[in-house]
Structure formats: structure tokens, C-alpha cells
Coordinates of C-alpha atoms in Angstrom, one line a residue:
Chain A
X28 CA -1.3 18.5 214.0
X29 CA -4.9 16.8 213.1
X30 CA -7.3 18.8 214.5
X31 CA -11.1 17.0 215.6
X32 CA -14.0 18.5 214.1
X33 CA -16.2 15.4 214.9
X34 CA -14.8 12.2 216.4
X35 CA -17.3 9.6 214.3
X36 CA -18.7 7.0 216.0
X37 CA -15.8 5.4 218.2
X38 CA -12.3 6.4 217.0
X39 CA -9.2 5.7 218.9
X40 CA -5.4 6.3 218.9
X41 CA -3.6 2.6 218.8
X42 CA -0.3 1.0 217.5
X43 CA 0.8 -2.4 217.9
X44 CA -0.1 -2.9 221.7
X45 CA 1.3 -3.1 225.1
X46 CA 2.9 -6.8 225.5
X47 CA 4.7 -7.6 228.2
X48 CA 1.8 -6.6 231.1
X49 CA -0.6 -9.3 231.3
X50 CA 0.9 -10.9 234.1
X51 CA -0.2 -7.6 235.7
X52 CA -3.5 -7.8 234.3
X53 CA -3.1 -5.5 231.4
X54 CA -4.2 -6.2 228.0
X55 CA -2.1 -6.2 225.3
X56 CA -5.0 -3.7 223.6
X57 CA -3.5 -2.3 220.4
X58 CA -5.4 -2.5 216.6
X59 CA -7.7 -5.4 215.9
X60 CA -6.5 -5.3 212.3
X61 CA -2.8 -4.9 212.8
X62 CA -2.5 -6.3 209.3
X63 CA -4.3 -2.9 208.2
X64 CA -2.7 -0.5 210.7
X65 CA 1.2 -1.7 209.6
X66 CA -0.1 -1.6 205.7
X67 CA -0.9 2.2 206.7
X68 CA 2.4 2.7 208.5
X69 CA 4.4 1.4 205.7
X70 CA 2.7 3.3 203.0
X71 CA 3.3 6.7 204.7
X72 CA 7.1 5.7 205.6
X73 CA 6.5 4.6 209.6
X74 CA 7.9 1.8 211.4
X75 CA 4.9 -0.7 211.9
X76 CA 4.5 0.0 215.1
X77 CA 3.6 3.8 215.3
X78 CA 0.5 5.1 216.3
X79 CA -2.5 5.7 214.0
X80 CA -5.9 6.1 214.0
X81 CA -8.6 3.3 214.5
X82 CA -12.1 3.9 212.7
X83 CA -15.3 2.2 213.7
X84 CA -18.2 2.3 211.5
X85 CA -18.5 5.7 210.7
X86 CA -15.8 8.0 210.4
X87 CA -14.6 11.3 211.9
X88 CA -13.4 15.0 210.6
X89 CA -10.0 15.8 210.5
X90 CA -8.6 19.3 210.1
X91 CA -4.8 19.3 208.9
X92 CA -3.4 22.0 210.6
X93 CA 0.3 21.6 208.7
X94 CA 0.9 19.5 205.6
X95 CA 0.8 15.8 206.1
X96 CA 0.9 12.5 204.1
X97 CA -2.0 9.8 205.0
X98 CA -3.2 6.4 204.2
X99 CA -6.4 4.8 205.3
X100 CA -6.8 0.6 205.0
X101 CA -9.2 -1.9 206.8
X102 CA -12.7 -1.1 206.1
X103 CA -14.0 1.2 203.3
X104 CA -15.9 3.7 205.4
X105 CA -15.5 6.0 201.7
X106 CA -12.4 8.3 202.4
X107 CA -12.6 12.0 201.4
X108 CA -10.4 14.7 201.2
X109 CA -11.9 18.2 201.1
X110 CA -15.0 16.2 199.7
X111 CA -13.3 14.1 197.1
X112 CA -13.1 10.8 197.8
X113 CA -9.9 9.5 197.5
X114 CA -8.3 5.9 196.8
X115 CA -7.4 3.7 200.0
X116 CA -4.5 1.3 200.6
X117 CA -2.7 4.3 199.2
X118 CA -0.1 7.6 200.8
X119 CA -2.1 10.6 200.3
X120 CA -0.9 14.0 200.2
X121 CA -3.1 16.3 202.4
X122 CA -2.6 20.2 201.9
X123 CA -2.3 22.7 205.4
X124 CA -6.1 23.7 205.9
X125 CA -7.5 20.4 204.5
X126 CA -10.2 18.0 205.6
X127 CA -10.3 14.6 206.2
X128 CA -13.9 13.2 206.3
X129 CA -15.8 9.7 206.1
X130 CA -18.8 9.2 203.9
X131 CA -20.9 6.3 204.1
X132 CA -19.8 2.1 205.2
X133 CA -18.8 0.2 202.2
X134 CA -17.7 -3.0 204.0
X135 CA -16.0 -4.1 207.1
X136 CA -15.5 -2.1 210.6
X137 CA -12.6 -0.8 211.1
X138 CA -10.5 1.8 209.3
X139 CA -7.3 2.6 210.1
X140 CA -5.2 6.1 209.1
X141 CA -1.5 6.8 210.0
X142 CA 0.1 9.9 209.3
X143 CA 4.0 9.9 208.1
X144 CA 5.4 10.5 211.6
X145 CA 2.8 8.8 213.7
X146 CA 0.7 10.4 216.2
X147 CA 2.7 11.7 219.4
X148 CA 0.9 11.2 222.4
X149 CA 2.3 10.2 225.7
X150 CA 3.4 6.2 225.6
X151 CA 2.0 4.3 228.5
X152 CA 3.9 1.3 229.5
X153 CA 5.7 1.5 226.0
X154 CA 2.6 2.2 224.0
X155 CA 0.1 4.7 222.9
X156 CA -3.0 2.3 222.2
X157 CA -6.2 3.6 223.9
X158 CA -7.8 0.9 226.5
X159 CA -11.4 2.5 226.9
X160 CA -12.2 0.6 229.9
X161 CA -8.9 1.3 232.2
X162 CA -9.4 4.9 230.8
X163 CA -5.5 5.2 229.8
X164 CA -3.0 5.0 226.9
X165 CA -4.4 6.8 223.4
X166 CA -5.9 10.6 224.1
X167 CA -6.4 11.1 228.0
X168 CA -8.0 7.6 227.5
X169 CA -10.8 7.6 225.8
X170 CA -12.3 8.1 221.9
X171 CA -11.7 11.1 219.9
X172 CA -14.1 14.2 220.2
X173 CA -14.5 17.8 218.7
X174 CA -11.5 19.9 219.7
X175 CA -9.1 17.0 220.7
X176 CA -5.2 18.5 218.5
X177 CA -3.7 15.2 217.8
X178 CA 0.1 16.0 218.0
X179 CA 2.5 14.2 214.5
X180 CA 6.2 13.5 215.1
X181 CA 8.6 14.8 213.5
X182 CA 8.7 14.1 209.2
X183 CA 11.8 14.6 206.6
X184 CA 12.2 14.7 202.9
X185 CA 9.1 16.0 200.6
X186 CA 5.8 14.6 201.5
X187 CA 4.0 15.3 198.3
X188 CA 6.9 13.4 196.3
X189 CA 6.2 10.3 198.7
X190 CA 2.2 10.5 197.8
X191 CA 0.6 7.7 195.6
X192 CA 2.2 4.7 196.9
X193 CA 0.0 1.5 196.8
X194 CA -0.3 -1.9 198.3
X195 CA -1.1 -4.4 196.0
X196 CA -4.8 -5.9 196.7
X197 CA -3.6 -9.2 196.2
X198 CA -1.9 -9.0 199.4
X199 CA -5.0 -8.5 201.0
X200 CA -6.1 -10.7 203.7
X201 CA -9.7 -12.1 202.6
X202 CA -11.6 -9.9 204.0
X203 CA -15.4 -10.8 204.2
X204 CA -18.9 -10.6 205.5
X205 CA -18.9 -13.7 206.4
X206 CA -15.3 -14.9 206.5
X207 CA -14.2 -18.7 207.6
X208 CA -11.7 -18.4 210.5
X209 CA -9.1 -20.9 211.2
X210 CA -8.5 -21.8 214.3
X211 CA -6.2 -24.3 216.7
X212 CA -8.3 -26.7 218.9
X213 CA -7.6 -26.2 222.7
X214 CA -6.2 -25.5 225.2
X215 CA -8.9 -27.1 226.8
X216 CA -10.6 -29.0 223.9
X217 CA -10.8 -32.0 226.6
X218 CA -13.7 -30.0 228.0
X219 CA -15.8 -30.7 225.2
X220 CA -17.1 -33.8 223.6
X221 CA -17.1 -34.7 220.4
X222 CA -20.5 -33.0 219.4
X223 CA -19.3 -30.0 221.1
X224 CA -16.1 -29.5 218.1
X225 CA -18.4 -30.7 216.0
X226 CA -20.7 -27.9 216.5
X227 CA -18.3 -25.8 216.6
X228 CA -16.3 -26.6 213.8
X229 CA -19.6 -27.2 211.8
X230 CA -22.0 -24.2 212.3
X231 CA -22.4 -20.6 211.3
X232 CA -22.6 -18.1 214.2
X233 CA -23.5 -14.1 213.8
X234 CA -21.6 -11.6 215.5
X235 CA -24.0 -10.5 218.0
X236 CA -24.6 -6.5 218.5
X237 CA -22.7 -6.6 222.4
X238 CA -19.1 -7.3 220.2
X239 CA -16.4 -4.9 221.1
X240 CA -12.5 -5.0 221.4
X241 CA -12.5 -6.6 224.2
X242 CA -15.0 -9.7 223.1
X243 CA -16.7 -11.2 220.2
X244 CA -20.0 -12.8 221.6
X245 CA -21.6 -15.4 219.0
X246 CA -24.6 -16.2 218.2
X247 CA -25.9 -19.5 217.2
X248 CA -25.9 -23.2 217.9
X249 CA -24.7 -23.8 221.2
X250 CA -21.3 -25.5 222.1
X251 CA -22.2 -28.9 224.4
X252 CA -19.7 -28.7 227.1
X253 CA -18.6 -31.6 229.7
X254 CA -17.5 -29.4 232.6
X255 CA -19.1 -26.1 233.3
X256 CA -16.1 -24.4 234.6
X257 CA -12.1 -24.3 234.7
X258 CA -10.1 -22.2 237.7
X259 CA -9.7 -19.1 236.3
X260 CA -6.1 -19.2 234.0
X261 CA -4.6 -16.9 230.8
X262 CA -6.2 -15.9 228.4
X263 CA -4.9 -14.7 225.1
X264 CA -5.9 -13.0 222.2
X265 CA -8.1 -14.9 219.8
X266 CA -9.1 -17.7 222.6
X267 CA -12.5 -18.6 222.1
X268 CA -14.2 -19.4 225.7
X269 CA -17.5 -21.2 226.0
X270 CA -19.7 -20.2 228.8
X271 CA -22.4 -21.6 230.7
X272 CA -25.0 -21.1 227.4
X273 CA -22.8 -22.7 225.1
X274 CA -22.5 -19.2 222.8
X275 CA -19.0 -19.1 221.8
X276 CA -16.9 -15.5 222.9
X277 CA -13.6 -14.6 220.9
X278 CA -11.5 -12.7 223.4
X279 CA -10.1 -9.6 221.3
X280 CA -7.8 -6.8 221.6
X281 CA -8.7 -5.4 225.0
X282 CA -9.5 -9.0 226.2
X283 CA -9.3 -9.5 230.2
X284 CA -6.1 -11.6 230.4
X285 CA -7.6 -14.4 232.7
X286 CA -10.8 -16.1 232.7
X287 CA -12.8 -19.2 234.1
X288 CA -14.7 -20.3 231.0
X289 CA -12.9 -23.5 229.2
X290 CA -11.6 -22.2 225.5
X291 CA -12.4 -24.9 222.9
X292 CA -9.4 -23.3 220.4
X293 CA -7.9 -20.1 219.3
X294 CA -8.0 -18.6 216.2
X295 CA -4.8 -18.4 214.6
X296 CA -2.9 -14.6 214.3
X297 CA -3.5 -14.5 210.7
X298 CA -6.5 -14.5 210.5
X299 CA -7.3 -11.8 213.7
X300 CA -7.6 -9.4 210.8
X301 CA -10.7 -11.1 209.2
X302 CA -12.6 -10.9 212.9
X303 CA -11.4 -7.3 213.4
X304 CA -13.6 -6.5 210.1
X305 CA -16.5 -8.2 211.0
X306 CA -19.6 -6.1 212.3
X307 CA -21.7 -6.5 215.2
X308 CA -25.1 -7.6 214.5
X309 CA -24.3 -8.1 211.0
X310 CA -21.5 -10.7 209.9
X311 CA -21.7 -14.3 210.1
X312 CA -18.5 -16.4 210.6
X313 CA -17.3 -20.2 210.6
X314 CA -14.6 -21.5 212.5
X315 CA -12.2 -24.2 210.0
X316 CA -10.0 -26.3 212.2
X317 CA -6.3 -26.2 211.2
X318 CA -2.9 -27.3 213.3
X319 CA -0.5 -25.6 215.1
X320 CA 1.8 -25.9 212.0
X321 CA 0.1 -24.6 209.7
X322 CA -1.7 -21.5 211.8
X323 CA 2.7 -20.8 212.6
X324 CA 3.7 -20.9 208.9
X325 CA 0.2 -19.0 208.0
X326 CA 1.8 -16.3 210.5
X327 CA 5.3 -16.4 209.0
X328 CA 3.8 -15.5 205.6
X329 CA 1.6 -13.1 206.6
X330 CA 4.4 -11.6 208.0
X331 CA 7.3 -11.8 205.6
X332 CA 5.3 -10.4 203.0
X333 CA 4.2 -7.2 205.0
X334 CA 8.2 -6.5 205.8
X335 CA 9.0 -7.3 201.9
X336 CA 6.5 -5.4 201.0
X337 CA 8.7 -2.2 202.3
X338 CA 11.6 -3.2 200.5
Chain B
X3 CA -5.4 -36.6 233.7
X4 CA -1.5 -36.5 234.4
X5 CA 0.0 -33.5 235.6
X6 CA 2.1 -31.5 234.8
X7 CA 1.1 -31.1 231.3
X8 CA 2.2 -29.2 228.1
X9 CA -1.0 -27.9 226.0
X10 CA -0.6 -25.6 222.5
X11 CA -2.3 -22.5 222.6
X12 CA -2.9 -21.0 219.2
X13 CA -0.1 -20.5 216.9
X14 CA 1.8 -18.0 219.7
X15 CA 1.4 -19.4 223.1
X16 CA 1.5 -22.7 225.1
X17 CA 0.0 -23.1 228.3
X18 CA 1.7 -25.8 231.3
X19 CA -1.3 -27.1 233.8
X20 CA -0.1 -28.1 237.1
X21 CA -3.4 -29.5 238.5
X22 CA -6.7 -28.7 238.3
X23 CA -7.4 -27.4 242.1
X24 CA -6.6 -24.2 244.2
X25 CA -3.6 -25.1 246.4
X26 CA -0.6 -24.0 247.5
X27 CA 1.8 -26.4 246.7
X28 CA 0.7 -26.2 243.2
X29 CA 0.8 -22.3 242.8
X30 CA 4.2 -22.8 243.9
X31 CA 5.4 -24.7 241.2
X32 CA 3.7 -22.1 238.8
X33 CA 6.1 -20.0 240.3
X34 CA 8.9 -22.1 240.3
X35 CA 8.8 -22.6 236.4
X36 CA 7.6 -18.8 235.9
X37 CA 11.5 -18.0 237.8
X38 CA 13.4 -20.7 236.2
X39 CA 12.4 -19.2 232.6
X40 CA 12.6 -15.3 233.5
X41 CA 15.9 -16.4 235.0
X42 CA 17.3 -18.1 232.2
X43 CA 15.1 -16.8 228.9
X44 CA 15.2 -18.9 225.7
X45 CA 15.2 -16.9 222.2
X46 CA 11.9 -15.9 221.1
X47 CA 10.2 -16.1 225.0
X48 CA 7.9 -13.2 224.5
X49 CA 5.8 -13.2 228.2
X50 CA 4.9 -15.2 230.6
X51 CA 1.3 -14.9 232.6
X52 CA 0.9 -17.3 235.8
X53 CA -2.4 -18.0 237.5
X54 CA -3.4 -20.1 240.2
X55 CA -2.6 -23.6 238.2
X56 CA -0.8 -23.3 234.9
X57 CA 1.4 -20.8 233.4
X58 CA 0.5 -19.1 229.9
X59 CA 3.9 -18.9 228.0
X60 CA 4.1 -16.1 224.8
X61 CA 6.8 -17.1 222.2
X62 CA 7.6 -15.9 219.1
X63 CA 6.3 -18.2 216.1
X64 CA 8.7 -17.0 213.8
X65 CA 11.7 -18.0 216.0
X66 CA 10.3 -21.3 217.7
X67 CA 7.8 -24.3 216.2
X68 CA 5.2 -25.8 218.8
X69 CA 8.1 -28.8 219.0
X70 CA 10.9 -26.4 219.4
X71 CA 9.0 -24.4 222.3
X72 CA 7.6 -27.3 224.1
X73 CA 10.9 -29.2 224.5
X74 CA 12.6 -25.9 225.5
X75 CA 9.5 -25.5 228.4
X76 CA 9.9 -29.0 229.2
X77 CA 14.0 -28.2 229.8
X78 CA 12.6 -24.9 231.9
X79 CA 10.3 -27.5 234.0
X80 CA 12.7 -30.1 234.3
X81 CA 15.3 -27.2 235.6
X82 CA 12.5 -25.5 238.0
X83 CA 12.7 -28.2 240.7
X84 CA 15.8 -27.5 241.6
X85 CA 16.2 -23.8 241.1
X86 CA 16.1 -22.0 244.3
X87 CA 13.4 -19.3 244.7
X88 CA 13.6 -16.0 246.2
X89 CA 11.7 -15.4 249.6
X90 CA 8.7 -14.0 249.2
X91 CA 7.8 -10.5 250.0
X92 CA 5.8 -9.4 252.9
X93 CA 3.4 -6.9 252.3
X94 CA 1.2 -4.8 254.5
X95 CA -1.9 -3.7 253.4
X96 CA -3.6 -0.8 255.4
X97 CA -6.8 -1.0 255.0
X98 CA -10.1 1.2 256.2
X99 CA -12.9 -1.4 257.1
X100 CA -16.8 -1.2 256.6
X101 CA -18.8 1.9 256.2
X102 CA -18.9 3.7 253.0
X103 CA -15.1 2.1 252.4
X104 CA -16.9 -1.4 252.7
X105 CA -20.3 -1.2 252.2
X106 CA -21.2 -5.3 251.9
X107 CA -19.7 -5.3 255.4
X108 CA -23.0 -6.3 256.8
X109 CA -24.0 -8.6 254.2
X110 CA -20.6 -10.7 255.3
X111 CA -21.2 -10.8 259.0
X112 CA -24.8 -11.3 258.0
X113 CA -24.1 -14.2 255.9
X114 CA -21.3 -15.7 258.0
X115 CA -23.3 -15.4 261.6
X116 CA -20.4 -13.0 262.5
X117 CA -20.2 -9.5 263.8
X118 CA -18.7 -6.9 262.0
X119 CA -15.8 -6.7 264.3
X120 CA -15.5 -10.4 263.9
X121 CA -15.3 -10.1 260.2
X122 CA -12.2 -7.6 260.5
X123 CA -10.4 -9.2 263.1
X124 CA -11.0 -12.5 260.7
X125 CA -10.2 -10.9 257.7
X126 CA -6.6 -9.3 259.5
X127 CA -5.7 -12.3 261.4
X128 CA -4.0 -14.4 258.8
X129 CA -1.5 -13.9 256.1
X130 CA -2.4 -14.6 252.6
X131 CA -0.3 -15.5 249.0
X132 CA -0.8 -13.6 246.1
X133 CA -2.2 -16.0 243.6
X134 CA -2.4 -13.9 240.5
X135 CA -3.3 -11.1 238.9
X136 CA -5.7 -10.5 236.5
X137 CA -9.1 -10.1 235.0
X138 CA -8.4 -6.3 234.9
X139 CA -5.4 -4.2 235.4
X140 CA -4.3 -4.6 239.0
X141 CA -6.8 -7.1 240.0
X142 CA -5.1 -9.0 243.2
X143 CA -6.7 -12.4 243.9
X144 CA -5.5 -13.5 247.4
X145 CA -5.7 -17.0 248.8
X146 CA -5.9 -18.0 252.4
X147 CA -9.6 -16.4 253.3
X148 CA -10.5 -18.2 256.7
X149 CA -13.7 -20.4 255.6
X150 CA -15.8 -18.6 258.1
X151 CA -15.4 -15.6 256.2
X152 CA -16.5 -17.5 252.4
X153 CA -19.4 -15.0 251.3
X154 CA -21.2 -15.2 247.4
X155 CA -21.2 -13.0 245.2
X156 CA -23.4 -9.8 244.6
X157 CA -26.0 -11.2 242.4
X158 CA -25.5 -8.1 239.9
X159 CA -22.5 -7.0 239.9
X160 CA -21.6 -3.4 240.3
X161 CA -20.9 -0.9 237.3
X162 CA -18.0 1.0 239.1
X163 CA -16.1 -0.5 242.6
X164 CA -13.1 2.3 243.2
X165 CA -9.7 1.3 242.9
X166 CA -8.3 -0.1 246.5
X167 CA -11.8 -2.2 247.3
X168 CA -11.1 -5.1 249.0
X169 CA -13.5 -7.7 248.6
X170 CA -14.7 -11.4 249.2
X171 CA -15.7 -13.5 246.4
X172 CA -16.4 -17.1 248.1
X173 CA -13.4 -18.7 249.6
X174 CA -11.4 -15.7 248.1
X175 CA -10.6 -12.3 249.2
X176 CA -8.9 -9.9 246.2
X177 CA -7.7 -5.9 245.8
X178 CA -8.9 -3.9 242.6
X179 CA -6.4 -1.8 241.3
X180 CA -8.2 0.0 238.9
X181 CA -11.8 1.3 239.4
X182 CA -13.7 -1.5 237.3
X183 CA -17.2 -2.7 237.3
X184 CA -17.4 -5.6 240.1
X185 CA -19.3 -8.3 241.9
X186 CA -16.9 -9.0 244.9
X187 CA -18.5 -8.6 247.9
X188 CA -17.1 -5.2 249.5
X189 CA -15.5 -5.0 253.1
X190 CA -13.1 -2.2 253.1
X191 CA -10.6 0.3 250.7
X192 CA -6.3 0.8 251.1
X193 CA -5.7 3.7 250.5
X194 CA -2.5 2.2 248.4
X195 CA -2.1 2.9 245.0
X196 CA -1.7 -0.7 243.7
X197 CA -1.9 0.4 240.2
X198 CA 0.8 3.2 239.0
X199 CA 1.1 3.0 235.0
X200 CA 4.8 5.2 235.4
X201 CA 6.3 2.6 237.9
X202 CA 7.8 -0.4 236.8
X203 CA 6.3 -2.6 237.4
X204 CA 3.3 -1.1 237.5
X205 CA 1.8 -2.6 240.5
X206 CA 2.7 -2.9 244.2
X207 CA 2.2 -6.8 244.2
X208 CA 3.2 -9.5 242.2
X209 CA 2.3 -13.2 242.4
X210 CA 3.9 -14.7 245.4
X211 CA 3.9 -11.9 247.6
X212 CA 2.9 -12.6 251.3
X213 CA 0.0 -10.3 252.3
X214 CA -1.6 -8.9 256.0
X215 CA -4.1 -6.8 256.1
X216 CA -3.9 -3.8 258.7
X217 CA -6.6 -2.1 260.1
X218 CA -7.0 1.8 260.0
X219 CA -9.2 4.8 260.2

């Protein structure tokens, strides 16, 4: 059991996601770095798909109520144990009666910690990610606070023997400040003239301080559009719609699945991670336009490497 | 433009237009491809989402390249015309008009030049398709609102309309399933539960569904 001392600023129980209810109207949610929650998975000895912890900004206080391994990846939000600060991207042992705290941001947004046997809440349509804004999934719904007992399945073998594995930082996605995102053009690229992709292919835009998991709103020159709406269709992760204003928004994890704004291109799945780790208010990004066969092999890499990695 | 067409979305999804207008006969052939692939999956079809124009289709990337997913779509398409479809359900929806249930009531009759027992009897007189779901959890956006009854937006929309609202929102008229902040303009409240995360599937309607409104309370 983890026990809550102090929830941080927004921390949330997620895995992988809830696919398979859109057509319903329910987000996928699930981590906006999976590429940081299934590093932490693997280096405790959990499928990449359990449920861990998702940090934002500033980190909370964990109690370990019974011995438990760790590992915490994504942003460096400086990782204690009992005070010490300890490596990331790395299984940790953590003693009965130990705490887990955060000291101050390093870089990126989002920290992610799974425990060897995941965290056991209730599954909600096949999954224990949080959705803040439908109130379900995660603990009773909502972010972590004081006194919340976060439940850990079941473990075998010796924890502290399986302490001190580490994934290789060359593996690392590239994460960044002010990272350049690749990205497909379309669906409805049509919408747009030419100065429009130019724009957005060519200009820097800031993260602007309203950015959450369900949207990215950017800040900067503004997207020239031909037609000011579409009828309302799907929208999926990492479609970028461009409303009325011409400020370009990144639909994230808890993204509404439809919308009537016309998307000028998606950014690719690998690259989610580098948006996950940008922070409101601060980072800049730049969109780099690449084609559908290169975003799919990008994807196949990305992912061939995290299963080898486990091997 | 020629429709309908196939268009890449990202590295994961593809999306098939069928026009670019509300109508029936075009939501029905969203449908018609959205059963002829559930019917008759291909390796690596991950999800499908339909709307009122297009269908969004999920596939894996690691099974299927753009080519390889588009031709297998184009087969699903191609099949679609001549797949029959099931009848659609007919659904009643009870609903509890006006007062604190439907607050905007007066606004409508208001801005249509109706009276409030107009706008009911309107508003139950006519059956309606489920177009699609979406925006939020549950959301139901019905088609077949008598034009007398077309009413704008709230200006601001709400931060909280409870789950079961039924609203107006132009020509449309739509359910919430989940309590959600909300501009459609309010007339009444089911007390259905059209959102249950432990049935499957999780809510009571589903795009192509045939919907009346019933009065009560």
C-alpha cells in the first residue's frame, strides 16, 4: 500500500488508456507520456499497461506502508527517498515505513512512478486511468490527496534483488524545452491555404498557461484558414484543430472525441511523448512536416525497442 | 470535392467523408460502412468512431501501412452497399419538461413565437435518428428538430448541465449523459440513465437508434 501524505500539485492514477469507447464519447485518457509510464512498468517487472502514477509539476508524498520496488521516468521533478535523492529511469528498492517525496522541477512536466505490481484500483471499462472531467476511472475520480491508501497487486520473487535496473538514456525520446514535433498534414489540410501550412509548419508557438490533458492551446502566429468550420466529426489524439482565431489546439489525452474545428495535421504517436513534457506557459514548440510512412515506421521503432528493451 | 473519400489521419487512423452536409441519407451510409467492418473486422482494426458525415477508422500501424489500410477500407466500402442493415431501434425517451428540469424553456417559446406547450408538443411530435455520440461521454446529438423549434445557443455556456438535460442547440436537439459544462439551450431532464460505466455498452443509445420523446411529470 502507498499511503498519501500530500498529493503535489495534480497527481493521477493512469495506464495505457480506455480504447475502444469513443464511439460513445469517451476518451481514450490514459498517460500523456506512455513512452515514460511503460519505461517505468518494465523497469519494476510490470506489463506496460499497468497502472502507475502520473506527476505534474510538483510532486507528492508517499508513505510505503509494505516493501515495494519503484521507478520514476518523464520529468525530473528530483526524486527522493527518505530525503535522498535517488537516480531515475531506474527500479528502486523502498523499505516498509519509507517516504517517497519530490523536490524541486528539473525539466519537463510529467513524472511517472509504477510500483512492481501496479496500482489496484477498480478498472473502469477495462482501465484504471483517471478522467478528471467525467469524474471516473483512477481514485474515485479525481487527483490524489492526503489520506487516499493506494492498494499494489500482488508481487513475487525478492524485490530488493530486482533493484538497480536501468534504461539506457540513449533510448530516450528527445525530450526538450522546446522540442520540434513531427506531424502528418490533414485530415482536413484542404481547409487551409498555402500560407496557412506555411505558418504552421514555419513558426514557433508557446504552450499557453490553459494547456491540460485534454488540450494544448498555442500561442503564436495565427493559422489563415479558408473555411471557418467543418460538421462536427472524430477527433483523435494528437489532431491539431484550428479555431476561429487561428491559435492552433493539440487535442491530448482526455481530448473530447469529436469536434467542429478543421485539423490542419496530427502529430505523429512518437512523438506524443515530447508534448506530454512540455509545460504550460513555458515551452515553445515547432511543428516539422513528415509523411504517413515515415510517422508509421517512427512508431514501429519506438516501439520495438521499448519491448526489446525487456528482453 | 468527390465523395466518398479516403483521408490519412496521423500515423494510426484514417478518416472516410461521405459529404460535407447533415443528412440522412448520408449518415446512413456512415453506418452502413461502420456495420460492414464491425461485421467482418480486418487484422489490426483497432475502433471505429462515426459522426454525422465520415467515419474515423483506428488501425494498428504496426500491422497495416496507410496503403494496406486504405485498400482494405475501400474493400469494407465497396462491400457496405450491399450489406443488409439491421432495423433500427426504437427508443422512448421519458422526459420531464420546463421548470427547474428545463429552465431555457421560455427562452425557446420566446425565441420561436411559441408557447411553452407548443414547444413540448413540438419537441414530442416527431421521431428523431441518433446521429452520433460525442464531445463528452454520453453526449446524444439527435437530428430531426422541427425548424420551428431551431433556438441558439446560450451565449456563455454553463459550467455544470446534470446528466439527462435535454437541450436545443439550433436545428439540433441532443441528451447529456454525463453532467458536463454546456451551452445547449435547456428544455427538459429523462430521468434515464444514458450513461452506465458497468453496462456494456455503456450507454442506452447508439448511433442509429430511432428516438420519441414522452412527456411526464
Amino acid at each position: 500500500m502507498l499511503e498519501v501524505l500530500d498529493g503535489g500539485w495534480l497527481t493521477t492514477i493512469q495506464d495505457l488508456g480506455r480504447p475502444g469507447y469513443e464511439r460513445y464519447g469517451i476518451p481514450v485518457s490514459g498517460a500523456m507520456d506512455f513512452f515514460a509510464l511503460r519505461v517505468a512498468n518494465g523497469l519494476v517487472g510490470n506489463p506496460p499497461g499497468a497502472a502507475g502514477l502520473e506527476i505534474t509539476l510538483v510532486g507528492p508524498v508517499l508513505a510505503a506502508t509494505a516493501p515495494c520496488l519503484v521507478a520514476v521516468t518523464g520529468a525530473d521533478l528530483t526524486f527522493r527517498v527518505d530525503g535522498r535523492e535517488m537516480p531515475m529511469w531506474m527500479s528502486v528498492f523502498v523499505r516498509r515505513g519509507s517516504v517517497i517525496s519530490f523536490g524541486g522541477r528539473r525539466r519537463g512536466c510529467r513524472a511517472y512512478l509504477a510500483v512492481a505490481g501496479g496500482i489496484e484500483v477498480p478498472p473502469v471499462l477495462g482501465s484504471r486511468s483517471t478522467y478528471l472531467p467525467g469524474r471516473f476511472g483512477g481514485w474515485e475520480g479525481r487527483a490524489l490527496r492526503a489520506g487516499d491508501r493506494l492498494p499494489i497487486g500482488p508481487v513475487s520473487g525478492h524485490l530488493p534483488e530486482r533493484a538497480g535496473r536501468r534504461f539506457p538514456p540513449h533510448r530516450l525520446p528527445a525530450y526538450s524545452d522546446c522540442p520540434t514535433v513531427r506531424a502528418v498534414p490533414g485530415p482536413q489540410d484542404d481547409h487551409f491555404p498555402p500560407e496557412g501550412l506555411e505558418t504552421f509548419f514555419g513558426a514557433e508557438y508557446r504552450v499557453s498557461p490553459t494547456s491540460d490533458r485534454m488540450g494544448y492551446r498555442l500561442e503564436g502566429p495565427p493559422v489563415a484558414r479558408r473555411r471557418a468550420e467543418i460538421i462536427s466529426d472524430g477527433v483523435p489524439p494528437g489532431a491539431v484543430q484550428v479555431p476561429p482565431d487561428g491559435q492552433p489546439i493539440v487535442m491530448m489525452a482526455d481530448h473530447q472525441t469529436t469536434g467542429g474545428y478543421p485539423k490542419i495535421a496530427t502529430v505523429i504517436t512518437a512523438d506524443r511523448p515530447l508534448l506530454a513534457q512540455c509545460v504550460p506557459g513555458e515551452s515553445r514548440i515547432r511543428f516539422a512536416a513528415v509523411d504517413i510512412a515515415e510517422a508509421q515506421r517512427r512508431y514501429r521503432e519506438t516501439m520495438e525497442m521499448l519491448e526489446r528493451s525487456w528482453e | 470535392m468527390t465523395f466518398p473519400r479516403i483521408l490519412p489521419v496521423g500515423d494510426a487512423a484514417l478518416v472516410v467523408e461521405f459529404g460535407d452536409e447533415i443528412h440522412p441519407d448520408i449518415h446512413r451510409r456512415v453506418l452502413a460502412l461502420d456495420h460492414a467492418l464491425a461485421a467482418d473486422p480486418f487484422p489490426g482494426l483497432r475502433e471505429t468512431v462515426p459522426t454525422y458525415r465520415s467515419l474515423l477508422v483506428y488501425y494498428d500501424p504496426r500491422q497495416l501501412s496507410w496503403d494496406e489500410a486504405r485498400r482494405l477500407v475501400a474493400n469494407a466500402l465497396a462491400r457496405s452497399t450491399d450489406t443488409p442493415m439491421p432495423e433500427p431501434r426504437e427508443v422512448e425517451i421519458p422526459v420531464v419538461y420546463g421548470g427547474e428540469f428545463g429552465p431555457d424553456i421560455g427562452f425557446v417559446a420566446a425565441h420561436t413565437g411559441l408557447s411553452e406547450e407548443e414547444v413540448v408538443r413540438l419537441h414530442t411530435s416527431v421521431t428523431y435518428t441518433v446521429y452520433m455520440l460525442g464531445f463528452a461521454p454520453g453526449f446524444v446529438y439527435l437530428g430531426g428538430l422541427p425548424e420551428a423549434l431551431a433556438t441558439p445557443r446560450l451565449p456563455t455556456p454553463r459550467p455544470s448541465v446534470p446528466a439527462g438535460s435535454v437541450g436545443i442547440a439550433g436545428l439540433q436537439t441532443g441528451i447529456y449523459g454525463l453532467s458536463t459544462p454546456g451551452g445547449w439551450r435547456l428544455i427538459g431532464r429523462t430521468p434515464l440513465t444514458m450513461l452506465d460505466l458497468n453496462r456494456q455498452p455503456p450507454t442506452l443509445l447508439q448511433p442509429g437508434d430511432r428516438v420519441r420523446f414522452v412527456r411526464i411529470g
